[in-house]
Short mmCIF file of N, CA and C in Angstrom, two decimals:
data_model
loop_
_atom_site.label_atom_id
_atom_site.label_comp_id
_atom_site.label_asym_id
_atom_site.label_seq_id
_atom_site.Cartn_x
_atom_site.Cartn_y
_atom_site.Cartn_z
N UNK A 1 5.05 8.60 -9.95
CA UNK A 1 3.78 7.99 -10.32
C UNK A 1 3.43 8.44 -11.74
N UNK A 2 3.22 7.62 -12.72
CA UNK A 2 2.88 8.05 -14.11
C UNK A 2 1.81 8.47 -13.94
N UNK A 3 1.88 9.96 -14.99
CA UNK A 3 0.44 10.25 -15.31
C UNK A 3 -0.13 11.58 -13.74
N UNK A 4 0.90 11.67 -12.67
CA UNK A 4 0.82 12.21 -11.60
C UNK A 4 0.92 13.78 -11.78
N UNK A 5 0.29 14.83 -11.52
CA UNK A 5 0.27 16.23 -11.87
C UNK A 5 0.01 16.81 -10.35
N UNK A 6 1.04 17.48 -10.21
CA UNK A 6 0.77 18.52 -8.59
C UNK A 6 -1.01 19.43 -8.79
N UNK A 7 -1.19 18.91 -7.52
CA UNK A 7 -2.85 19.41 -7.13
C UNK A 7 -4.19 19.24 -7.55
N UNK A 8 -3.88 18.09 -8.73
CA UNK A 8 -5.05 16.82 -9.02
C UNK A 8 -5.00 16.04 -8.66
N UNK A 9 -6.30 15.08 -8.13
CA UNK A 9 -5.93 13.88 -7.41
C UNK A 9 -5.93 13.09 -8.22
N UNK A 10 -5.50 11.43 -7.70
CA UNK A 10 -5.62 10.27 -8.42
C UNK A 10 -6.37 9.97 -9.04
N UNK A 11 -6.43 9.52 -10.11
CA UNK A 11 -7.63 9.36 -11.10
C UNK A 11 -8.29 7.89 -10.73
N UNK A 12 -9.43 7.79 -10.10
CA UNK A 12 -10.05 6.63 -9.65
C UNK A 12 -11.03 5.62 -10.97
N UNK A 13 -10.53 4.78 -11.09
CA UNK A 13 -11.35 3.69 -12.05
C UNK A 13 -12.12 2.75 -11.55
N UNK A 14 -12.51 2.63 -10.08
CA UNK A 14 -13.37 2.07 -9.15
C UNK A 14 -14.48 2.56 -8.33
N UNK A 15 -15.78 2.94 -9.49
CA UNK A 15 -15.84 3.63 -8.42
C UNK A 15 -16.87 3.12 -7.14
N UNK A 16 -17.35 2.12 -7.50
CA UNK A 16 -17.89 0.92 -6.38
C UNK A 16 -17.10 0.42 -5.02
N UNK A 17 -15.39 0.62 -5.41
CA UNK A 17 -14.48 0.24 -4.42
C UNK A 17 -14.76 1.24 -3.22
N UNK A 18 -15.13 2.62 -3.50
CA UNK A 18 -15.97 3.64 -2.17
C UNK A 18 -16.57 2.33 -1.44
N UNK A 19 -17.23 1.45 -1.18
CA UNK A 19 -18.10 0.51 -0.56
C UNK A 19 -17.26 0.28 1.03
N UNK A 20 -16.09 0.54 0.65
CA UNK A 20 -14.78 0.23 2.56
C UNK A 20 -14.78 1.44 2.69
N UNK A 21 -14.28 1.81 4.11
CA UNK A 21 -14.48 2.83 4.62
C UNK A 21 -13.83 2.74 6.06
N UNK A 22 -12.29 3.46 6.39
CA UNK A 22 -11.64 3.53 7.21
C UNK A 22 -11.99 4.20 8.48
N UNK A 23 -12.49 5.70 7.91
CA UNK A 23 -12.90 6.30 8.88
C UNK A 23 -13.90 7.62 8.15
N UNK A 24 -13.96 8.82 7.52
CA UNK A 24 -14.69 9.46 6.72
C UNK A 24 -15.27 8.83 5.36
N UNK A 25 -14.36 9.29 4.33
CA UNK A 25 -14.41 9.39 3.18
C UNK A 25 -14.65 8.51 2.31
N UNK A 26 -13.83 6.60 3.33
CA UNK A 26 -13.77 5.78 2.25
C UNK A 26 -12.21 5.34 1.79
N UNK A 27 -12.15 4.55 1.17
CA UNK A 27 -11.01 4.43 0.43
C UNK A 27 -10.60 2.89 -0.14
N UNK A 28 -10.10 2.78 -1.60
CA UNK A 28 -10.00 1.33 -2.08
C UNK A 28 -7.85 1.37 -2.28
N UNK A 29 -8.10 0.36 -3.38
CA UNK A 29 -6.45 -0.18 -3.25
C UNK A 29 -5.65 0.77 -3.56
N UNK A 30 -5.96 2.12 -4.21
CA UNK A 30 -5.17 2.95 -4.80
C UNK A 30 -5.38 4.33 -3.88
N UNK A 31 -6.49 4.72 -3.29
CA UNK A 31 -6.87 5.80 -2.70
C UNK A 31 -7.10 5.48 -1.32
N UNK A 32 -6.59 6.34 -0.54
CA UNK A 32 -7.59 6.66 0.98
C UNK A 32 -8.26 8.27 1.20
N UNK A 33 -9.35 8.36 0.67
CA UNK A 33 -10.07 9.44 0.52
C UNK A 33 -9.86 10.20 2.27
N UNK A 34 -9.55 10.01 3.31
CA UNK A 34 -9.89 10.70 4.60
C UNK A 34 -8.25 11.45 4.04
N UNK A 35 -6.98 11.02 3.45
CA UNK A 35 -5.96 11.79 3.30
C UNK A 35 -6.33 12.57 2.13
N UNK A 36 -6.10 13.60 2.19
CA UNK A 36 -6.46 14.72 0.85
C UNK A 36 -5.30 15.20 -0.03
N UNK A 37 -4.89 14.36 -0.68
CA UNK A 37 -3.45 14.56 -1.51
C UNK A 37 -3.63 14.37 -2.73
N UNK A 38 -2.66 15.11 -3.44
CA UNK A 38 -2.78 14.81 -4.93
C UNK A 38 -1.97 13.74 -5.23
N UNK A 39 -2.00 14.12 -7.16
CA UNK A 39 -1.42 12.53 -7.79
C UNK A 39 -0.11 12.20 -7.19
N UNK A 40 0.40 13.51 -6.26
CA UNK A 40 2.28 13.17 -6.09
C UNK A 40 1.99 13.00 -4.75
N UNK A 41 1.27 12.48 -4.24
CA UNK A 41 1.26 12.65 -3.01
C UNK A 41 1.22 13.81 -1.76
N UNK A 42 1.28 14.59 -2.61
CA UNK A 42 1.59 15.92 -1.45
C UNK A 42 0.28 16.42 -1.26
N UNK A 43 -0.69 17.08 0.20
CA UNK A 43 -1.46 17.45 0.65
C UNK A 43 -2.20 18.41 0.10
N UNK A 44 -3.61 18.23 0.09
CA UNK A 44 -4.52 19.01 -0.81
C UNK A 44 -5.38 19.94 0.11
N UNK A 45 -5.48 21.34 0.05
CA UNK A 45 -6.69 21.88 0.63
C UNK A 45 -7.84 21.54 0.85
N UNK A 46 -8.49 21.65 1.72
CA UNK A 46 -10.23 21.14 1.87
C UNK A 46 -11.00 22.16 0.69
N UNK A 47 -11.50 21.95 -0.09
CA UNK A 47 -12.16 23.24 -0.83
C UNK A 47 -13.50 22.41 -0.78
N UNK A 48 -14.96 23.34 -0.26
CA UNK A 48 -15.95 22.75 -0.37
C UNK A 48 -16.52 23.05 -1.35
N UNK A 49 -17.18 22.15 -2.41
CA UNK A 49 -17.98 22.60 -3.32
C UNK A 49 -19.76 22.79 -2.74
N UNK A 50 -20.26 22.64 -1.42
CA UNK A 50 -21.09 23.30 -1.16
C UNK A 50 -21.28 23.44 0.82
N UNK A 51 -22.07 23.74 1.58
CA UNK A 51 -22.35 23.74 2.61
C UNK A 51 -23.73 23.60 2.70
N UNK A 52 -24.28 22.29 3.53
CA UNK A 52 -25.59 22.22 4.62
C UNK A 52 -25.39 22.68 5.56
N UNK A 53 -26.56 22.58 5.89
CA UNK A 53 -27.22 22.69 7.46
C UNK A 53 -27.98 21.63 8.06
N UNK A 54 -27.74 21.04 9.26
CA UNK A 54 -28.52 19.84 9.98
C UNK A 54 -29.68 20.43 9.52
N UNK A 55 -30.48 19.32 8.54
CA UNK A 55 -31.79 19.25 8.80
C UNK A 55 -31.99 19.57 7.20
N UNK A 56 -31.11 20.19 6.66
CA UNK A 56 -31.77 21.24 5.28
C UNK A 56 -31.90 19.80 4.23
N UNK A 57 -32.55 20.00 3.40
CA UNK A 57 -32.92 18.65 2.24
C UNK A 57 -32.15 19.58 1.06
N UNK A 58 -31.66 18.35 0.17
CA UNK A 58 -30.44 18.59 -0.63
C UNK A 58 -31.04 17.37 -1.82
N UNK A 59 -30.77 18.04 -2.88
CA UNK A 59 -30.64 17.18 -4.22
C UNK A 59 -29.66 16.53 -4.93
N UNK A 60 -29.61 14.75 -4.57
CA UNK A 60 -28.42 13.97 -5.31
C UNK A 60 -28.73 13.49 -6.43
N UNK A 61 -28.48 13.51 -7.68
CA UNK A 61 -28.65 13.32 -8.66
C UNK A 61 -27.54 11.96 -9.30
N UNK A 62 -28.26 10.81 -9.34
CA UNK A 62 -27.10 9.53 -9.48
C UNK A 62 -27.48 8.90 -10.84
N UNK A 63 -27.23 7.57 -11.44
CA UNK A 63 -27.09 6.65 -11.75
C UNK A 63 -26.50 5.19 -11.86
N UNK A 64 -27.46 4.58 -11.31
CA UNK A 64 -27.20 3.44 -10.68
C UNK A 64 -27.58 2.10 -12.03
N UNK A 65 -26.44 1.57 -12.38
CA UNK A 65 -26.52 0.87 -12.91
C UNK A 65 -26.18 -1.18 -12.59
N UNK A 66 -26.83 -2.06 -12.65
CA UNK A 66 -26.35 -3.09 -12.19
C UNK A 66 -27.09 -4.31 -12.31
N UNK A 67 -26.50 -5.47 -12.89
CA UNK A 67 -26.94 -6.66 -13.24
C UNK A 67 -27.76 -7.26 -11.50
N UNK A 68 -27.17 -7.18 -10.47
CA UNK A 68 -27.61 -7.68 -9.70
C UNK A 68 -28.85 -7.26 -8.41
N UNK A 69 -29.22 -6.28 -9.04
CA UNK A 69 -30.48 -5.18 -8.42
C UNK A 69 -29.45 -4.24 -7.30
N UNK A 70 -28.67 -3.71 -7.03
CA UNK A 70 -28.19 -2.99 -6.20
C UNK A 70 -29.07 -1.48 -5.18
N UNK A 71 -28.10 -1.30 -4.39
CA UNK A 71 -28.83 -0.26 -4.42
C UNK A 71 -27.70 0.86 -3.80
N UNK A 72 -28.25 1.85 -3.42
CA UNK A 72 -26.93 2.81 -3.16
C UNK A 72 -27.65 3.78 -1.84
N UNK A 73 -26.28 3.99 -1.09
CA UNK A 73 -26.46 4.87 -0.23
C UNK A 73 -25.93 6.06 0.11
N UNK A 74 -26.23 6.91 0.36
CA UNK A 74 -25.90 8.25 0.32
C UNK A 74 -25.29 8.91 1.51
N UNK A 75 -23.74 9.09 1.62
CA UNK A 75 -23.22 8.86 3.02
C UNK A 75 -22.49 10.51 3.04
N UNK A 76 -22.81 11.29 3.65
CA UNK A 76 -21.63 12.87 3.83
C UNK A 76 -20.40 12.22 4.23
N UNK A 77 -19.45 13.63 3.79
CA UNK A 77 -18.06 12.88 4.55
C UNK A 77 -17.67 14.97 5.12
N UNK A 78 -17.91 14.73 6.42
CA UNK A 78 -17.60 16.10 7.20
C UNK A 78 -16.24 15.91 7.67
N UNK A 79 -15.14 15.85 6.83
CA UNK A 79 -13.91 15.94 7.01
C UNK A 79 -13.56 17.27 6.40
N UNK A 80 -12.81 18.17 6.94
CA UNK A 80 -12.40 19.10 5.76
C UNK A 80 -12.87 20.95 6.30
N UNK A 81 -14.28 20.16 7.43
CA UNK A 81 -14.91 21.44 7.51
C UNK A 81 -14.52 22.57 8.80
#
């Protein structure tokens, strides 16, 4: 895979294509986010960059840009944990 480096993932240029969703994470024509692999394909650690708690309130910080009024939703993906 050009451009492929062991233990970075695929570099995504879609990032609206998140909108399908197999089973966790999501996934468009190039990615299935519920498999955790890098650019070569080979399997990636779960590393969390944070932990909740049922119930605790959390700050998402977005930008939503779009000709057609959109809107966005804010979905966890508890795979990993």
């Amino acid at each position: 895979v050009d451009g492929a480096v062991p233990g970075v993932p695929r570099k995504d240029h879609c990032p609206h294509c998140l909108n399908s969703n197999l089973g966790n994470c999501g996934y468009n024509t190039f990615n299935n986010y519920d498999d955790f692999v890098d650019s070569t394909g080979v399997p990636m650690p779960w590393i969390s960059q944070a932990v909740y708690n049922a119930g605790e309130i959390i700050t998402v910080k977005s930008y939503l840009s779009t000709h057609k009024n959109g809107h966005m939703e804010i979905v966890a993906c508890n795979d990993g944990a």
